[in-house]
Amino acid sequence: MDPECSLSQEDPDIRVMMEGSTLRKVKSRSWKRQRHFRLLEDGMTIWYKSRWAGRGHSTFSVAEVEAVREGHQSEVLLSIAEEFPADLCFTLVFHGRQGNLDLVADSPEEARAWIQGVRKLIHKVETMDEKERLDQWVWDWFQKADKNKDGKMNFKEVRKLLKMMNVDMNEEHALHLFTMADKSESGSLEIEQFVHFYQLLTQRDEVWKVFQDHSGDGEKLMLEELENFLSTEQQEGERSAQHAQELIDCYEPSELAKEQNAMSFDGFQMYLCSQDGSIFKPEHRALQQDMSQPLSHYFISSSHNTYLLEDQLRGQSSLEAYIQALKRGCRCVEVDCWDGSEGEPVVYHGHTFTSKILFKDVISTLKEYAFKTSEFPVILSLENHCGVEQQTVMAQHLIQILGDTLLTTVLNGHIPQQLPSPEELKGKILLKAKKIGGLEDCLDGILTDEVSDEEEGNGDAESLSAEGQATECLDVTGKVQKSTSKLSRELSDLVVYCKSVHFHTFEHARLHGKCYEMSSFSESKAKKLAKEAGSEFVLYNTRQLSRIYPSGLRTDSSNYNPQDMWNVGCQIVALNFQTASLEMDLNDGLFRQNGCCGYVLKADFLRDSNTQFSPEKPEERKDYRPLRLSIQVISGQQLPKVNQKEGSIVDPLVRVEIYGVPQDQAKEETSHINNNGFNPVWNETLNFIIHTPELALVRFVVEDYDKATRNDFIGQFTLPFTCIQAGYRHIHLLSKDGTAIPPSSIFVNISISDYT
């Protein structure tokens, strides 16, 4: 029954892993410990322990591993490169925010077996279909519950298993199901019988009812019946005929049913639990937006203090933080640069205890990882605290390390009237920093542009000019000001389409602003402008980029709500990616569409150069069309436990939260179900009116109800309203970290209609 057996028995790399190896686990130059690692019989769990730790051990699933890096590809392994050659070293990289596992083998052959073996198992996980995934999940539970490892499970073990699986079942009913599954009447279940027990346990009456409502004979859905279901219930309209046949071909396990052009209940349930049956429109997952419009017409996934793994006071600065942000689709990273020893600039959060990393190492990391997740441009937002000498060193590193990847001249040799598009800038890194003069020649020796007097995140007043010479700039009233701060000409020359300037007023920007000039706003300043001059902010953002950053008071690296900024079309809304939060759920939700490429095309009313849209008054938009969103929350499936104590079981409730223009902010929740995280049924309907559907995000949250204290988080999923599929859908839940927690889901029926 073991889903991995065939791979395990035949493959030499898997065999090495199953026999086990002593590997060094490395945490730092001084912390290196030997641990015995081996792959368990399920072919999915890696177990390891110290020789001296008695019975204590640790395990993790291959499903948690995202990738394997060979050689010295982590800061820790680089630090011990002289001690251990690259062909002994490898790094396991986990999904989400979990730290890496750096390992050193005794021989190159052993390292190679583990590297290749884990990669094969990752590939196996990624290519499993729904049935294989479920089989694997059932196998995992069997392994956990079979305490004495005899390949059988008695009723006492099954009772414990039910608690582990988050279900509080009547003992009499559990014994009845156990007896039905125990065909051999031996008083214990082997794995095949356990699968039968699991099927009895997980019978989905609510899905069976939907199936029965559309099946003529109650046994199967004929092609025409499935078409009718897709058209009427799933609101698929014209595409339902072709789609029905595709679904049968893809999800129907019975060859006999396939021959009859029909779908059995098993096939129907597999379809509903698949990506096709998920709440997220499959076509919106792919890269499907127009990428040929100016940069200012897109929301851009953006990180603040990208170098930090933790908080802003004592957190560790790390290259890994850049890698993690870029893997999540981030397209604007921040680099805080300070003068370092031996002439090398360093990156860290100034005037704090955060650790330091070399600027050149950050740029090397950027070069390697910038375009692995997305091919569209990356903006390098520079917060520059260095003297002229080390600024010049920075310029040299940027040129030498990034080479052709760094954009250093305007496209086509023309001064732009509008910004180039993501399509035109594919594979390019753009420097955002202060610049001497503009792209145009300065007139009469007077620079009619001011550089930023606001260092992002710190609010340091500072205007930089060339080589410390006094440069005259016109201020908003036309008076000449003098600035004697220092900016390296070499660094300045690398700034093309993202020149940092100080923001005066929207009127000043309208009269004097260039499309390649961009300003940064603190969250409070941006929120104030959005409330007091929303339509002007929207208009400003049709032509110029704006970057929003968290308040300097957020020393814990918490986040502000990005929705307020997106409502007025701000493109670069920078968040602390290192902090799991509701705000990061919203960011992940928005950028989950369009191939997770980090760019999302703004709604047409946020791109129109004559727009008068105001988020405060959505009903004044000429094509205003509010919609009614009705969500019947039907049931939940295999919700994870919050408290790992053996006897504890969750009391789940579902809350739906809408984020959008002020009139659309809303929350509704179901009642809670006592003691059932396994298959809770709510059958409750939540209703919303959405005034600006193009800007709305919908967040589904499942919590463990507690009347005495705050509810505990169980899982969530956030997506743009425009990406929702109507009909009977499963919402596959994500952890706090934004990683999948299969097979946990919520089953809903969604209806979207005009609000009149």
PDB file of C-alpha atoms in Angstrom, residues 123-378:
ATOM      1  CA  HIS A 123       9.328  15.810  -7.568  1.00  0.00           C
ATOM      2  CA  LYS A 124       7.136  12.882  -6.509  1.00  0.00           C
ATOM      3  CA  VAL A 125       5.229  15.124  -4.060  1.00  0.00           C
ATOM      4  CA  GLU A 126       4.786  17.874  -6.656  1.00  0.00           C
ATOM      5  CA  THR A 127       3.416  15.516  -9.317  1.00  0.00           C
ATOM      6  CA  MET A 128       0.985  13.538  -7.135  1.00  0.00           C
ATOM      7  CA  ASP A 129      -2.640  13.629  -8.225  1.00  0.00           C
ATOM      8  CA  GLU A 130      -5.465  14.152  -5.733  1.00  0.00           C
ATOM      9  CA  LYS A 131      -5.931  10.435  -5.036  1.00  0.00           C
ATOM     10  CA  GLU A 132      -2.215   9.788  -4.473  1.00  0.00           C
ATOM     11  CA  ARG A 133      -2.052  12.812  -2.183  1.00  0.00           C
ATOM     12  CA  LEU A 134      -4.948  11.493  -0.133  1.00  0.00           C
ATOM     13  CA  ASP A 135      -3.473   7.969  -0.048  1.00  0.00           C
ATOM     14  CA  GLN A 136      -0.215   9.428   1.215  1.00  0.00           C
ATOM     15  CA  TRP A 137      -2.052  11.406   3.882  1.00  0.00           C
ATOM     16  CA  VAL A 138      -3.904   8.269   5.053  1.00  0.00           C
ATOM     17  CA  TRP A 139      -0.623   6.322   5.087  1.00  0.00           C
ATOM     18  CA  ASP A 140       0.961   9.061   7.228  1.00  0.00           C
ATOM     19  CA  TRP A 141      -1.841   8.788   9.792  1.00  0.00           C
ATOM     20  CA  PHE A 142      -1.546   4.999   9.858  1.00  0.00           C
ATOM     21  CA  GLN A 143       2.184   5.317  10.579  1.00  0.00           C
ATOM     22  CA  LYS A 144       1.573   7.843  13.391  1.00  0.00           C
ATOM     23  CA  ALA A 145      -1.116   5.739  15.010  1.00  0.00           C
ATOM     24  CA  ASP A 146       0.636   2.364  14.729  1.00  0.00           C
ATOM     25  CA  LYS A 147       2.682   2.904  17.881  1.00  0.00           C
ATOM     26  CA  ASN A 148       4.120  -0.611  18.170  1.00  0.00           C
ATOM     27  CA  LYS A 149       4.956  -0.690  14.424  1.00  0.00           C
ATOM     28  CA  ASP A 150       3.396  -4.113  13.797  1.00  0.00           C
ATOM     29  CA  GLY A 151       1.579  -2.960  10.644  1.00  0.00           C
ATOM     30  CA  LYS A 152      -1.772  -3.348  12.420  1.00  0.00           C
ATOM     31  CA  MET A 153      -3.978  -1.145  14.516  1.00  0.00           C
ATOM     32  CA  ASN A 154      -6.296  -2.256  17.294  1.00  0.00           C
ATOM     33  CA  PHE A 155      -9.355  -0.293  18.383  1.00  0.00           C
ATOM     34  CA  LYS A 156      -7.475   1.440  21.201  1.00  0.00           C
ATOM     35  CA  GLU A 157      -4.946   2.752  18.674  1.00  0.00           C
ATOM     36  CA  VAL A 158      -7.782   3.830  16.374  1.00  0.00           C
ATOM     37  CA  ARG A 159      -9.404   5.795  19.221  1.00  0.00           C
ATOM     38  CA  LYS A 160      -6.110   7.645  19.754  1.00  0.00           C
ATOM     39  CA  LEU A 161      -5.853   8.222  16.029  1.00  0.00           C
ATOM     40  CA  LEU A 162      -9.270   9.876  15.938  1.00  0.00           C
ATOM     41  CA  LYS A 163      -8.131  12.332  18.627  1.00  0.00           C
ATOM     42  CA  MET A 164      -4.951  13.004  16.624  1.00  0.00           C
ATOM     43  CA  MET A 165      -7.077  13.599  13.526  1.00  0.00           C
ATOM     44  CA  ASN A 166      -9.079  16.252  15.355  1.00  0.00           C
ATOM     45  CA  VAL A 167     -12.353  14.306  15.603  1.00  0.00           C
ATOM     46  CA  ASP A 168     -14.296  13.588  18.775  1.00  0.00           C
ATOM     47  CA  MET A 169     -16.443  10.642  17.711  1.00  0.00           C
ATOM     48  CA  ASN A 170     -19.018   8.744  19.679  1.00  0.00           C
ATOM     49  CA  GLU A 171     -17.221   5.575  20.836  1.00  0.00           C
ATOM     50  CA  GLU A 172     -20.116   3.322  19.839  1.00  0.00           C
ATOM     51  CA  HIS A 173     -20.161   4.781  16.293  1.00  0.00           C
ATOM     52  CA  ALA A 174     -16.358   4.504  16.010  1.00  0.00           C
ATOM     53  CA  LEU A 175     -16.501   0.822  17.090  1.00  0.00           C
ATOM     54  CA  HIS A 176     -19.276   0.200  14.541  1.00  0.00           C
ATOM     55  CA  LEU A 177     -17.107   1.619  11.703  1.00  0.00           C
ATOM     56  CA  PHE A 178     -14.077  -0.298  12.987  1.00  0.00           C
ATOM     57  CA  THR A 179     -16.024  -3.592  12.958  1.00  0.00           C
ATOM     58  CA  MET A 180     -17.283  -2.891   9.416  1.00  0.00           C
ATOM     59  CA  ALA A 181     -13.701  -2.332   8.241  1.00  0.00           C
ATOM     60  CA  ASP A 182     -12.319  -5.372  10.110  1.00  0.00           C
ATOM     61  CA  LYS A 183     -13.273  -7.876   7.407  1.00  0.00           C
ATOM     62  CA  SER A 184     -10.935 -10.553   8.816  1.00  0.00           C
ATOM     63  CA  GLU A 185     -12.534 -10.166  12.283  1.00  0.00           C
ATOM     64  CA  SER A 186      -9.065 -10.171  13.850  1.00  0.00           C
ATOM     65  CA  GLY A 187      -9.712  -7.178  16.127  1.00  0.00           C
ATOM     66  CA  SER A 188      -7.157  -5.074  14.236  1.00  0.00           C
ATOM     67  CA  LEU A 189      -6.883  -3.261  10.922  1.00  0.00           C
ATOM     68  CA  GLU A 190      -4.093  -3.673   8.396  1.00  0.00           C
ATOM     69  CA  ILE A 191      -3.368  -0.774   6.060  1.00  0.00           C
ATOM     70  CA  GLU A 192      -5.889  -1.756   3.331  1.00  0.00           C
ATOM     71  CA  GLN A 193      -8.615  -2.198   5.950  1.00  0.00           C
ATOM     72  CA  PHE A 194      -7.608   1.095   7.506  1.00  0.00           C
ATOM     73  CA  VAL A 195      -8.132   2.779   4.118  1.00  0.00           C
ATOM     74  CA  HIS A 196     -11.660   1.340   4.086  1.00  0.00           C
ATOM     75  CA  PHE A 197     -12.198   2.602   7.644  1.00  0.00           C
ATOM     76  CA  TYR A 198     -10.961   6.033   6.535  1.00  0.00           C
ATOM     77  CA  GLN A 199     -13.421   6.032   3.605  1.00  0.00           C
ATOM     78  CA  LEU A 200     -16.283   5.219   5.987  1.00  0.00           C
ATOM     79  CA  LEU A 201     -15.067   7.943   8.318  1.00  0.00           C
ATOM     80  CA  THR A 202     -14.828  10.579   5.591  1.00  0.00           C
ATOM     81  CA  GLN A 203     -18.043   9.979   3.718  1.00  0.00           C
ATOM     82  CA  ARG A 204     -19.109  13.423   2.573  1.00  0.00           C
ATOM     83  CA  ASP A 205     -22.904  13.498   2.912  1.00  0.00           C
ATOM     84  CA  GLU A 206     -23.007  17.144   1.786  1.00  0.00           C
ATOM     85  CA  VAL A 207     -21.164  16.301  -1.469  1.00  0.00           C
ATOM     86  CA  TRP A 208     -23.294  13.159  -1.944  1.00  0.00           C
ATOM     87  CA  LYS A 209     -26.434  15.342  -1.762  1.00  0.00           C
ATOM     88  CA  VAL A 210     -25.146  17.681  -4.503  1.00  0.00           C
ATOM     89  CA  PHE A 211     -24.270  14.644  -6.634  1.00  0.00           C
ATOM     90  CA  GLN A 212     -27.729  13.115  -6.099  1.00  0.00           C
ATOM     91  CA  ASP A 213     -29.467  16.375  -7.018  1.00  0.00           C
ATOM     92  CA  HIS A 214     -27.912  16.249 -10.503  1.00  0.00           C
ATOM     93  CA  SER A 215     -27.711  12.491 -11.193  1.00  0.00           C
ATOM     94  CA  GLY A 216     -30.654  10.828 -12.941  1.00  0.00           C
ATOM     95  CA  ASP A 217     -29.937   7.320 -11.633  1.00  0.00           C
ATOM     96  CA  GLY A 218     -28.141   8.305  -8.394  1.00  0.00           C
ATOM     97  CA  GLU A 219     -25.089   6.291  -9.516  1.00  0.00           C
ATOM     98  CA  LYS A 220     -23.316   8.553 -12.004  1.00  0.00           C
ATOM     99  CA  LEU A 221     -23.448  11.876 -13.805  1.00  0.00           C
ATOM    100  CA  MET A 222     -23.848  11.412 -17.548  1.00  0.00           C
ATOM    101  CA  LEU A 223     -21.979  13.945 -19.732  1.00  0.00           C
ATOM    102  CA  GLU A 224     -25.118  16.017 -20.238  1.00  0.00           C
ATOM    103  CA  GLU A 225     -25.891  15.990 -16.504  1.00  0.00           C
ATOM    104  CA  LEU A 226     -22.346  17.110 -15.694  1.00  0.00           C
ATOM    105  CA  GLU A 227     -22.645  19.871 -18.331  1.00  0.00           C
ATOM    106  CA  ASN A 228     -25.894  20.980 -16.693  1.00  0.00           C
ATOM    107  CA  PHE A 229     -24.220  21.048 -13.246  1.00  0.00           C
ATOM    108  CA  LEU A 230     -21.311  23.144 -14.585  1.00  0.00           C
ATOM    109  CA  SER A 231     -23.675  25.535 -16.328  1.00  0.00           C
ATOM    110  CA  THR A 232     -26.305  26.047 -13.615  1.00  0.00           C
ATOM    111  CA  GLU A 233     -24.414  25.525 -10.335  1.00  0.00           C
ATOM    112  CA  GLN A 234     -20.843  26.427 -11.294  1.00  0.00           C
ATOM    113  CA  GLN A 235     -21.959  29.338 -13.512  1.00  0.00           C
ATOM    114  CA  GLU A 236     -19.601  28.299 -16.315  1.00  0.00           C
ATOM    115  CA  GLY A 237     -22.059  29.002 -19.132  1.00  0.00           C
ATOM    116  CA  GLU A 238     -20.750  28.376 -22.648  1.00  0.00           C
ATOM    117  CA  ARG A 239     -17.558  26.533 -21.695  1.00  0.00           C
ATOM    118  CA  SER A 240     -19.429  23.879 -19.690  1.00  0.00           C
ATOM    119  CA  ALA A 241     -19.786  21.329 -22.579  1.00  0.00           C
ATOM    120  CA  GLN A 242     -16.081  21.103 -23.416  1.00  0.00           C
ATOM    121  CA  HIS A 243     -15.098  21.393 -19.748  1.00  0.00           C
ATOM    122  CA  ALA A 244     -17.352  18.472 -18.718  1.00  0.00           C
ATOM    123  CA  GLN A 245     -15.467  16.074 -21.006  1.00  0.00           C
ATOM    124  CA  GLU A 246     -12.097  17.408 -19.790  1.00  0.00           C
ATOM    125  CA  LEU A 247     -13.098  16.821 -16.152  1.00  0.00           C
ATOM    126  CA  ILE A 248     -14.177  13.234 -16.828  1.00  0.00           C
ATOM    127  CA  ASP A 249     -10.894  12.538 -18.641  1.00  0.00           C
ATOM    128  CA  CYS A 250      -8.889  14.092 -15.807  1.00  0.00           C
ATOM    129  CA  TYR A 251     -10.609  12.978 -12.590  1.00  0.00           C
ATOM    130  CA  GLU A 252     -12.734   9.889 -13.256  1.00  0.00           C
ATOM    131  CA  PRO A 253     -10.956   6.812 -11.756  1.00  0.00           C
ATOM    132  CA  SER A 254     -13.281   4.223 -13.327  1.00  0.00           C
ATOM    133  CA  GLU A 255     -12.452   3.160 -16.888  1.00  0.00           C
ATOM    134  CA  LEU A 256     -16.009   1.829 -17.264  1.00  0.00           C
ATOM    135  CA  ALA A 257     -17.492   5.227 -16.377  1.00  0.00           C
ATOM    136  CA  LYS A 258     -15.073   6.925 -18.781  1.00  0.00           C
ATOM    137  CA  GLU A 259     -16.235   4.640 -21.595  1.00  0.00           C
ATOM    138  CA  GLN A 260     -19.810   5.724 -20.852  1.00  0.00           C
ATOM    139  CA  ASN A 261     -18.758   9.420 -20.850  1.00  0.00           C
ATOM    140  CA  ALA A 262     -19.904   9.561 -17.253  1.00  0.00           C
ATOM    141  CA  MET A 263     -18.560  10.621 -13.849  1.00  0.00           C
ATOM    142  CA  SER A 264     -18.944   8.482 -10.720  1.00  0.00           C
ATOM    143  CA  PHE A 265     -19.289   9.910  -7.222  1.00  0.00           C
ATOM    144  CA  ASP A 266     -15.570   9.227  -6.580  1.00  0.00           C
ATOM    145  CA  GLY A 267     -14.655  11.206  -9.691  1.00  0.00           C
ATOM    146  CA  PHE A 268     -17.059  13.998  -8.745  1.00  0.00           C
ATOM    147  CA  GLN A 269     -15.545  14.307  -5.270  1.00  0.00           C
ATOM    148  CA  MET A 270     -12.006  14.286  -6.696  1.00  0.00           C
ATOM    149  CA  TYR A 271     -12.957  17.064  -9.139  1.00  0.00           C
ATOM    150  CA  LEU A 272     -14.453  19.209  -6.379  1.00  0.00           C
ATOM    151  CA  CYS A 273     -11.320  18.779  -4.229  1.00  0.00           C
ATOM    152  CA  SER A 274      -8.948  19.613  -7.130  1.00  0.00           C
ATOM    153  CA  GLN A 275      -7.634  22.933  -8.450  1.00  0.00           C
ATOM    154  CA  ASP A 276     -10.475  22.894 -11.012  1.00  0.00           C
ATOM    155  CA  GLY A 277     -12.939  22.730  -8.151  1.00  0.00           C
ATOM    156  CA  SER A 278     -11.142  25.322  -6.033  1.00  0.00           C
ATOM    157  CA  ILE A 279     -12.424  28.829  -5.378  1.00  0.00           C
ATOM    158  CA  PHE A 280      -9.604  30.377  -7.460  1.00  0.00           C
ATOM    159  CA  LYS A 281     -10.257  30.665 -11.212  1.00  0.00           C
ATOM    160  CA  PRO A 282      -7.563  28.451 -12.790  1.00  0.00           C
ATOM    161  CA  GLU A 283      -7.046  30.829 -15.729  1.00  0.00           C
ATOM    162  CA  HIS A 284      -6.233  33.676 -13.297  1.00  0.00           C
ATOM    163  CA  ARG A 285      -3.452  31.637 -11.708  1.00  0.00           C
ATOM    164  CA  ALA A 286      -1.493  31.764 -14.967  1.00  0.00           C
ATOM    165  CA  LEU A 287       0.280  34.814 -16.377  1.00  0.00           C
ATOM    166  CA  GLN A 288      -2.673  36.327 -18.256  1.00  0.00           C
ATOM    167  CA  GLN A 289      -2.571  40.109 -17.908  1.00  0.00           C
ATOM    168  CA  ASP A 290      -1.344  42.684 -20.416  1.00  0.00           C
ATOM    169  CA  MET A 291       2.308  43.312 -19.456  1.00  0.00           C
ATOM    170  CA  SER A 292       2.958  46.022 -22.074  1.00  0.00           C
ATOM    171  CA  GLN A 293       1.642  49.027 -20.152  1.00  0.00           C
ATOM    172  CA  PRO A 294       3.799  51.597 -18.255  1.00  0.00           C
ATOM    173  CA  LEU A 295       5.234  50.440 -14.886  1.00  0.00           C
ATOM    174  CA  SER A 296       3.011  52.986 -13.128  1.00  0.00           C
ATOM    175  CA  HIS A 297      -0.062  50.960 -14.213  1.00  0.00           C
ATOM    176  CA  TYR A 298       0.845  47.943 -12.031  1.00  0.00           C
ATOM    177  CA  PHE A 299       0.831  47.010  -8.387  1.00  0.00           C
ATOM    178  CA  ILE A 300       4.348  45.727  -7.627  1.00  0.00           C
ATOM    179  CA  SER A 301       5.056  43.232  -4.835  1.00  0.00           C
ATOM    180  CA  SER A 302       7.458  45.117  -2.537  1.00  0.00           C
ATOM    181  CA  SER A 303       9.501  44.379   0.565  1.00  0.00           C
ATOM    182  CA  HIS A 304      10.687  46.708   3.355  1.00  0.00           C
ATOM    183  CA  ASN A 305      13.969  46.108   5.264  1.00  0.00           C
ATOM    184  CA  THR A 306      14.409  43.079   3.018  1.00  0.00           C
ATOM    185  CA  TYR A 307      17.678  42.121   4.715  1.00  0.00           C
ATOM    186  CA  LEU A 308      15.995  41.324   8.057  1.00  0.00           C
ATOM    187  CA  LEU A 309      14.812  37.886   9.144  1.00  0.00           C
ATOM    188  CA  GLU A 310      13.291  39.191  12.392  1.00  0.00           C
ATOM    189  CA  ASP A 311      12.704  42.565  14.117  1.00  0.00           C
ATOM    190  CA  GLN A 312      14.371  45.913  13.422  1.00  0.00           C
ATOM    191  CA  LEU A 313      16.312  46.243  16.682  1.00  0.00           C
ATOM    192  CA  ARG A 314      18.156  42.968  17.209  1.00  0.00           C
ATOM    193  CA  GLY A 315      17.157  40.846  14.207  1.00  0.00           C
ATOM    194  CA  GLN A 316      19.638  39.056  12.019  1.00  0.00           C
ATOM    195  CA  SER A 317      20.523  40.611   8.658  1.00  0.00           C
ATOM    196  CA  SER A 318      20.740  37.796   6.154  1.00  0.00           C
ATOM    197  CA  LEU A 319      21.144  37.050   2.466  1.00  0.00           C
ATOM    198  CA  GLU A 320      18.556  34.324   3.062  1.00  0.00           C
ATOM    199  CA  ALA A 321      15.955  37.049   3.707  1.00  0.00           C
ATOM    200  CA  TYR A 322      16.503  38.352   0.146  1.00  0.00           C
ATOM    201  CA  ILE A 323      16.221  34.834  -1.274  1.00  0.00           C
ATOM    202  CA  GLN A 324      12.967  34.189   0.608  1.00  0.00           C
ATOM    203  CA  ALA A 325      11.416  37.504  -0.499  1.00  0.00           C
ATOM    204  CA  LEU A 326      12.372  36.948  -4.149  1.00  0.00           C
ATOM    205  CA  LYS A 327      11.002  33.374  -4.002  1.00  0.00           C
ATOM    206  CA  ARG A 328       7.665  34.842  -2.859  1.00  0.00           C
ATOM    207  CA  GLY A 329       7.516  36.952  -6.013  1.00  0.00           C
ATOM    208  CA  CYS A 330       8.828  40.184  -4.477  1.00  0.00           C
ATOM    209  CA  ARG A 331       9.903  42.640  -7.221  1.00  0.00           C
ATOM    210  CA  CYS A 332      11.139  45.577  -5.136  1.00  0.00           C
ATOM    211  CA  VAL A 333      13.784  44.921  -2.474  1.00  0.00           C
ATOM    212  CA  GLU A 334      15.328  47.395  -0.054  1.00  0.00           C
ATOM    213  CA  VAL A 335      19.018  47.792   0.755  1.00  0.00           C
ATOM    214  CA  ASP A 336      20.151  50.034   3.665  1.00  0.00           C
ATOM    215  CA  CYS A 337      23.828  50.850   3.027  1.00  0.00           C
ATOM    216  CA  TRP A 338      26.376  52.162   5.512  1.00  0.00           C
ATOM    217  CA  ASP A 339      30.142  52.685   5.422  1.00  0.00           C
ATOM    218  CA  GLY A 340      31.863  49.445   6.421  1.00  0.00           C
ATOM    219  CA  SER A 341      35.395  48.498   7.424  1.00  0.00           C
ATOM    220  CA  GLU A 342      38.152  47.910   4.844  1.00  0.00           C
ATOM    221  CA  GLY A 343      36.383  50.104   2.313  1.00  0.00           C
ATOM    222  CA  GLU A 344      33.434  47.712   1.827  1.00  0.00           C
ATOM    223  CA  PRO A 345      29.863  49.054   2.320  1.00  0.00           C
ATOM    224  CA  VAL A 346      27.636  47.006   4.640  1.00  0.00           C
ATOM    225  CA  VAL A 347      23.886  46.445   4.840  1.00  0.00           C
ATOM    226  CA  TYR A 348      21.990  46.584   8.146  1.00  0.00           C
ATOM    227  CA  HIS A 349      19.414  48.651  10.053  1.00  0.00           C
ATOM    228  CA  GLY A 350      21.463  51.661  11.151  1.00  0.00           C
ATOM    229  CA  HIS A 351      21.905  52.652  14.819  1.00  0.00           C
ATOM    230  CA  THR A 352      20.569  49.265  15.993  1.00  0.00           C
ATOM    231  CA  PHE A 353      21.952  45.882  17.057  1.00  0.00           C
ATOM    232  CA  THR A 354      20.994  44.122  13.823  1.00  0.00           C
ATOM    233  CA  SER A 355      23.884  42.163  12.310  1.00  0.00           C
ATOM    234  CA  LYS A 356      25.707  43.353   9.166  1.00  0.00           C
ATOM    235  CA  ILE A 357      26.176  41.785   5.746  1.00  0.00           C
ATOM    236  CA  LEU A 358      28.343  42.951   2.844  1.00  0.00           C
ATOM    237  CA  PHE A 359      26.668  45.034   0.114  1.00  0.00           C
ATOM    238  CA  LYS A 360      28.509  43.050  -2.584  1.00  0.00           C
ATOM    239  CA  ASP A 361      27.114  39.768  -1.189  1.00  0.00           C
ATOM    240  CA  VAL A 362      23.576  41.186  -1.334  1.00  0.00           C
ATOM    241  CA  ILE A 363      24.109  42.150  -4.991  1.00  0.00           C
ATOM    242  CA  SER A 364      25.535  38.679  -5.803  1.00  0.00           C
ATOM    243  CA  THR A 365      22.466  37.089  -4.191  1.00  0.00           C
ATOM    244  CA  LEU A 366      20.206  39.406  -6.179  1.00  0.00           C
ATOM    245  CA  LYS A 367      21.996  38.455  -9.395  1.00  0.00           C
ATOM    246  CA  GLU A 368      21.442  34.748  -8.703  1.00  0.00           C
ATOM    247  CA  TYR A 369      17.835  34.790  -7.450  1.00  0.00           C
ATOM    248  CA  ALA A 370      16.195  37.876  -9.011  1.00  0.00           C
ATOM    249  CA  PHE A 371      14.570  36.043 -11.913  1.00  0.00           C
ATOM    250  CA  LYS A 372      14.036  32.485 -10.671  1.00  0.00           C
ATOM    251  CA  THR A 373      10.387  33.105  -9.723  1.00  0.00           C
ATOM    252  CA  SER A 374       9.520  35.880 -12.183  1.00  0.00           C
ATOM    253  CA  GLU A 375      11.185  37.258 -15.316  1.00  0.00           C
ATOM    254  CA  PHE A 376       9.844  40.778 -14.799  1.00  0.00           C
ATOM    255  CA  PRO A 377      12.029  43.655 -13.524  1.00  0.00           C
ATOM    256  CA  VAL A 378      13.319  43.980  -9.979  1.00  0.00           C
TER     257      VAL A 378
END
